[in-house]
mmCIF file of C-alpha atoms in Angstrom:
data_model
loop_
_atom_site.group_PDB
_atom_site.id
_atom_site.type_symbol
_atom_site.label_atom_id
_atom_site.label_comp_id
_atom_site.label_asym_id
_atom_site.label_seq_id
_atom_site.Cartn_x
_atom_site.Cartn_y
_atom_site.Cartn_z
ATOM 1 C CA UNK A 183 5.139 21.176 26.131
ATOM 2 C CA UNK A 184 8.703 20.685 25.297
ATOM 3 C CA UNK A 185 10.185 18.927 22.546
ATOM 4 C CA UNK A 186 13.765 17.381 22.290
ATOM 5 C CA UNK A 187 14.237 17.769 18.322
ATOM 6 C CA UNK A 188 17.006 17.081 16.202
ATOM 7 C CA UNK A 189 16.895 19.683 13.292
ATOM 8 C CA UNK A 190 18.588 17.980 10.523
ATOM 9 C CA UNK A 191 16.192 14.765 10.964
ATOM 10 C CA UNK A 192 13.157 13.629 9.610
ATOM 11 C CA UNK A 193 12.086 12.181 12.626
ATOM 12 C CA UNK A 194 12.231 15.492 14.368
ATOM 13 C CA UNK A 195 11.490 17.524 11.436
ATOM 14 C CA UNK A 196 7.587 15.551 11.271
ATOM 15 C CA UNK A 197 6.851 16.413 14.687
ATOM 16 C CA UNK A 198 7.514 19.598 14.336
ATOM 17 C CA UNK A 199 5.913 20.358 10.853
ATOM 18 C CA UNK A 200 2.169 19.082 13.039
ATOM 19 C CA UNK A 201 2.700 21.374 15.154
ATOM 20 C CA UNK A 202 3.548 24.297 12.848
ATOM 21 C CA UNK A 203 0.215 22.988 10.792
ATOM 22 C CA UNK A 204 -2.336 22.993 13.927
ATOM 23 C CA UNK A 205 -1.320 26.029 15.427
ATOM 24 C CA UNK A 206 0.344 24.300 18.658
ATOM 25 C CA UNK A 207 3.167 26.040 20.949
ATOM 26 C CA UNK A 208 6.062 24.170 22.083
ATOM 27 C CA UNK A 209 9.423 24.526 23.484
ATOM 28 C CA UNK A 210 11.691 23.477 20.847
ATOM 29 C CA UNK A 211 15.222 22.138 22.449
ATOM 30 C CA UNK A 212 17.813 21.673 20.067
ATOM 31 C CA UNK A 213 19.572 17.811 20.225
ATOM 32 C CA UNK A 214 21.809 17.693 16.742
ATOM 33 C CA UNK A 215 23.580 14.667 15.808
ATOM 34 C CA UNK A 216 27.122 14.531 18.214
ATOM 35 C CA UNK A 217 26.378 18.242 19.822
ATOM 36 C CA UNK A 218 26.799 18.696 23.541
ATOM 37 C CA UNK A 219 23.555 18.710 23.392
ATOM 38 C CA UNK A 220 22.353 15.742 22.678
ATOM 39 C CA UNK A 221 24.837 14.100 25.054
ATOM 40 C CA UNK A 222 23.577 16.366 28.269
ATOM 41 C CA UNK A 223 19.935 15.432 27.242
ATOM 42 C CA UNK A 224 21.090 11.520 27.334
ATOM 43 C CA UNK A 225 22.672 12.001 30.939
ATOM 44 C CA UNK A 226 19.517 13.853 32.552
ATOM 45 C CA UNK A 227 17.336 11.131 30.995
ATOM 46 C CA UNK A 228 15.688 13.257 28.785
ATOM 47 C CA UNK A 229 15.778 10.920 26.023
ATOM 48 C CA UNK A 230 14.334 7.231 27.333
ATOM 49 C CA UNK A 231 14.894 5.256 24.122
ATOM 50 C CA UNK A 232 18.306 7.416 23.547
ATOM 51 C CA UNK A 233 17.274 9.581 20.557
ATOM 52 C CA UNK A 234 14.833 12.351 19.599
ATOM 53 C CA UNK A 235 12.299 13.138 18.969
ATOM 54 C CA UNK A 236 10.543 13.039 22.156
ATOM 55 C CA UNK A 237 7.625 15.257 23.507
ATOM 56 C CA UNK A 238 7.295 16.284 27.415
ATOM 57 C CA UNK A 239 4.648 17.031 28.431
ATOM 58 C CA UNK A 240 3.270 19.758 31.110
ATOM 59 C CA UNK A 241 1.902 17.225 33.257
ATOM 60 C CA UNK A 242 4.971 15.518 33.211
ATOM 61 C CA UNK A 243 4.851 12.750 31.313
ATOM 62 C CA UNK A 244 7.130 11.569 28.122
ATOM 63 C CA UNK A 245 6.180 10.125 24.799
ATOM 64 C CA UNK A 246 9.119 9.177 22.325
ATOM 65 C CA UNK A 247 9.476 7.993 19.240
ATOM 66 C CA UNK A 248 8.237 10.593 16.356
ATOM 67 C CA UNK A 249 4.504 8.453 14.817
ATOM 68 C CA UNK A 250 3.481 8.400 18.393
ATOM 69 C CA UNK A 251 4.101 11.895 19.006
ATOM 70 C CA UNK A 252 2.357 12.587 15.633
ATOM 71 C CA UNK A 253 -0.596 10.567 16.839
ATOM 72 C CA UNK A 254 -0.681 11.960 19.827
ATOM 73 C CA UNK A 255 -0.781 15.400 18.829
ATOM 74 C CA UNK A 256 -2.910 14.818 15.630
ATOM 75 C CA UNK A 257 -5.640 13.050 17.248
ATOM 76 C CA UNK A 258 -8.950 15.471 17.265
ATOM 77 C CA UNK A 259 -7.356 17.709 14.667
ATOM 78 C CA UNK A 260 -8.057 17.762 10.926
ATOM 79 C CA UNK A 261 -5.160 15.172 10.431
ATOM 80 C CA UNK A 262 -7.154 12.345 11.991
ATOM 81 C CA UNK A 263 -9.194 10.590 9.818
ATOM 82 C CA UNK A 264 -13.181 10.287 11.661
ATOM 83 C CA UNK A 265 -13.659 7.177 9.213
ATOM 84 C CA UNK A 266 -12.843 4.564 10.767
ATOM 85 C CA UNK A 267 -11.101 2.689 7.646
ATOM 86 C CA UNK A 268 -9.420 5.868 6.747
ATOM 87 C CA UNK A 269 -7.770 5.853 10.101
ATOM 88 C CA UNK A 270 -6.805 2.356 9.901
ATOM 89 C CA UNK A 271 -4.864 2.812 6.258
ATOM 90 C CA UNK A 272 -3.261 5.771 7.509
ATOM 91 C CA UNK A 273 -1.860 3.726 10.279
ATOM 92 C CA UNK A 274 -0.949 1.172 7.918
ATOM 93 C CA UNK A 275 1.125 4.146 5.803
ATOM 94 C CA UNK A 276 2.403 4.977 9.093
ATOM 95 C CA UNK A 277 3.724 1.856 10.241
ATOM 96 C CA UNK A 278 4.928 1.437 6.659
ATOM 97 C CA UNK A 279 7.097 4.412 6.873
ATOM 98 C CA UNK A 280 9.045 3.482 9.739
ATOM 99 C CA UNK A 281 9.473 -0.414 8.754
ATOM 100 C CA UNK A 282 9.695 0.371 4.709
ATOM 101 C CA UNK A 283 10.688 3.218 4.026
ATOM 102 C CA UNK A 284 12.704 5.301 6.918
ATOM 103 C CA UNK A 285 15.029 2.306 6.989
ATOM 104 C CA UNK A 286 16.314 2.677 3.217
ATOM 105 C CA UNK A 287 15.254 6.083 2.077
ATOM 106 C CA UNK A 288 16.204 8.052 5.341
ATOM 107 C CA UNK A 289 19.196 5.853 6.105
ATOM 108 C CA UNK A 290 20.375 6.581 1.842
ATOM 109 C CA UNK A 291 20.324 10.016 2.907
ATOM 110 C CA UNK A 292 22.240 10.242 5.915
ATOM 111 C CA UNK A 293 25.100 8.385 4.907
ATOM 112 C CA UNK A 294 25.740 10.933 2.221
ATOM 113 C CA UNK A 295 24.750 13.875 4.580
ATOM 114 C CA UNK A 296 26.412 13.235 8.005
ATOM 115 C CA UNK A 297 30.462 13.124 7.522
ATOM 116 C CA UNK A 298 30.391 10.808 10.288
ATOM 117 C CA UNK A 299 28.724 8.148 8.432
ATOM 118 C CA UNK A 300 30.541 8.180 5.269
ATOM 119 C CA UNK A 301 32.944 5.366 6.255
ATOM 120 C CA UNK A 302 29.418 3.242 5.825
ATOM 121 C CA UNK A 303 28.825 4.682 2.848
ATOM 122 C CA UNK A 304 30.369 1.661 0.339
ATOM 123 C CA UNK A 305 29.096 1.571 -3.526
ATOM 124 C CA UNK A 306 27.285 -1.503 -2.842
ATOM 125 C CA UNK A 307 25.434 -0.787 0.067
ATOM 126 C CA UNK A 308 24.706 2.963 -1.464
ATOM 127 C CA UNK A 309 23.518 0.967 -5.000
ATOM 128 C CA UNK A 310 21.692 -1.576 -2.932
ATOM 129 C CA UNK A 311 19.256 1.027 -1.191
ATOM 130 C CA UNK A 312 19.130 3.180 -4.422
ATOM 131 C CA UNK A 313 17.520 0.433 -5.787
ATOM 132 C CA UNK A 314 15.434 -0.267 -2.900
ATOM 133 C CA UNK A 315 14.251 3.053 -2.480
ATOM 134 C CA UNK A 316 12.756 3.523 -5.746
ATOM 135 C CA UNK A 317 11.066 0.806 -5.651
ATOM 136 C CA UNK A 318 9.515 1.998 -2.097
ATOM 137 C CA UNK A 319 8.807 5.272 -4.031
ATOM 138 C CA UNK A 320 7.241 3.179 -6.642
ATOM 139 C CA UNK A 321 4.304 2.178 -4.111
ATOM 140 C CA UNK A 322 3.748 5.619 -2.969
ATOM 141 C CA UNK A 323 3.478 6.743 -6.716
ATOM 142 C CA UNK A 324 1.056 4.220 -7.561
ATOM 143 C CA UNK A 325 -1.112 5.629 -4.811
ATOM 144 C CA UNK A 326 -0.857 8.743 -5.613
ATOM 145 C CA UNK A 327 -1.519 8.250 -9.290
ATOM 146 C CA UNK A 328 -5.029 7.491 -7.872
ATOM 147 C CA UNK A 329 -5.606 9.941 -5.034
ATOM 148 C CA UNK A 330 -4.442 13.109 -3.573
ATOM 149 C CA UNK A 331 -3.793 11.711 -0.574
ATOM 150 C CA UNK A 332 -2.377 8.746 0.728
ATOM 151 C CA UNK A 333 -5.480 7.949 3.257
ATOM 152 C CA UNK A 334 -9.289 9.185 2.610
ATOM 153 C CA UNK A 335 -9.352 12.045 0.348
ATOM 154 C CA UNK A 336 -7.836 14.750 3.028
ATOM 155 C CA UNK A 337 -4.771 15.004 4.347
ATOM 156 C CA UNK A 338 -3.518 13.119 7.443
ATOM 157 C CA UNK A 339 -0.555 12.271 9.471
ATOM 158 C CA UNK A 340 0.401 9.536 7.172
ATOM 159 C CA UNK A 341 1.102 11.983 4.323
ATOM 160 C CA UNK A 342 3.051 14.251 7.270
ATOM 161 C CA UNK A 343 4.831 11.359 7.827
ATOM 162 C CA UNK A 344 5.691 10.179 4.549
ATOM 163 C CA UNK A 345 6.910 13.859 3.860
ATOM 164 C CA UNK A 346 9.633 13.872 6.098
ATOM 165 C CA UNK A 347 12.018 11.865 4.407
ATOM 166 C CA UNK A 348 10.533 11.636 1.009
ATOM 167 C CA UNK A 349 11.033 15.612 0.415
ATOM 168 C CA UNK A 350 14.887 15.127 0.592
ATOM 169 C CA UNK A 351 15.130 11.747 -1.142
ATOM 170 C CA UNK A 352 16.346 13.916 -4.091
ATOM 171 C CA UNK A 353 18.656 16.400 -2.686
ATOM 172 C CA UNK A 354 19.953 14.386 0.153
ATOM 173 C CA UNK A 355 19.315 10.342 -0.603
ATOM 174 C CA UNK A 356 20.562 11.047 -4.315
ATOM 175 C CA UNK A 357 17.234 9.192 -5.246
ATOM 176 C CA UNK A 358 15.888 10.129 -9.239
ATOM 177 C CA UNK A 359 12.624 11.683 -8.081
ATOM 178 C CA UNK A 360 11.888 13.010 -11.635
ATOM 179 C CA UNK A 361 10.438 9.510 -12.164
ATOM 180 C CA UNK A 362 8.040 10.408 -9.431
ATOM 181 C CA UNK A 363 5.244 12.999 -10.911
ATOM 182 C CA UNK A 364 2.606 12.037 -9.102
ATOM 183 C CA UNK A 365 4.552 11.720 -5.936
ATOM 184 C CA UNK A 366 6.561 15.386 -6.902
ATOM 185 C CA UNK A 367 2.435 16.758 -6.909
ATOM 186 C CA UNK A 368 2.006 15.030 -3.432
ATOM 187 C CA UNK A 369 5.630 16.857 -2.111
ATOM 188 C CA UNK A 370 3.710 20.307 -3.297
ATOM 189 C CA UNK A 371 0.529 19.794 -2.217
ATOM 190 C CA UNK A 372 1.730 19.272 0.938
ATOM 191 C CA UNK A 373 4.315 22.620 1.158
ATOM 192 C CA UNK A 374 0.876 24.605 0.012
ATOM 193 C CA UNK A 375 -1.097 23.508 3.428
ATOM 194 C CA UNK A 376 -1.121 26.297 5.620
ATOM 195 C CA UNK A 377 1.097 26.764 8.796
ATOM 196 C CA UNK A 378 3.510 24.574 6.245
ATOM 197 C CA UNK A 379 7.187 25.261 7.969
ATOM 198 C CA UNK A 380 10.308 23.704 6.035
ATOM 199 C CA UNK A 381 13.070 21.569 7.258
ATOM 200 C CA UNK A 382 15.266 24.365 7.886
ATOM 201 C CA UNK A 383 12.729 26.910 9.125
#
């Protein structure tokens, strides 16, 4: 397998932290943000909705966009749920992620990381999705006030999701995550799973 992965995103990083966790190889290719890259991938049509992740396969078939590939990969492996309710709330977590939360706590983040995006970056919107994103951090904390995890009491590819942006809503997003205990446990139960690989790894 082959995947087109760009290493300062969350999107990328998720894909790549399932793999790391079930022991799977895969070509990693490199697509940062504006690097030559990413443009050459674009022009051989390596990319069919334009972005990365995506995950090519040996047979020859291509699977983008990064809770797909996690589903993909994750299904028969100790990250899928065999309850059948289980599985459906860690969809729901999942489809929550990118509708909910990528959208305010990723997008928080990479205006104040990527230089190219801080013309976007005005006080209001920044205060807006501070706002915002605590209170999407608020629902996760309630959760996980109650459980360990965020679906069934093991964890699954919702809580790989989930991690992806929500372990740099501090240092990156600017987001107060010392108002997040239960949450901060989550973030370390999480980095203690074996195979666990970090952003930067």
């Amino acid at each position: 397998m082959r995947l087109y992965s760009m290493p300062s995103s969350g999107n990328s990083y998720k894909v790549r932290l399932l793999l790391a966790l079930t022991g799977r190889d895969c070509e990693i290719v490199d697509v940062e943000d504006a690097s030559e890259a990413l443009i050459a991938a674009k022009t051989a049509g390596a990319l069919p909705f334009g972005k990365a992740p995506v995950l090519h396969l040996d047979d020859g078939r291509v699977l983008p966009e990064s809770n797909a590939i996690l589903c993909w990969l994750g299904e028969q492996t100790a990250f899928w749920p065999a309850d059948p309710f289980d599985r459906a709330t860690m969809m729901s977590w999942m489809f929550w992620e990118q509708n909910q939360h990528e959208g305010v706590i990723a997008v928080r983040g990479a205006l104040n990381f990527y230089p190219s995006r801080a013309s976007l970056a005005t006080p209001e919107r920044m205060e807006d999705l501070l706002i915002r994103g605590h209170a999407l951090l608020s629902v996760m904390e309630r959760r996980l006030q109650e459980a360990d995890w965020l679906a069934g009491d093991a964890a699954t590819l919702a809580d790989i999701a989930l991690y992806a942006y929500t372990h740099t809503a501090g240092s990156r997003g600017g987001f107060e995550m010392d108002r997040f205990a239960a949450v901060n446990a989550w973030l370390a139960r999480i980095a203690a799973l074996p195979g666990y690989v970090g952003l930067d790894d």
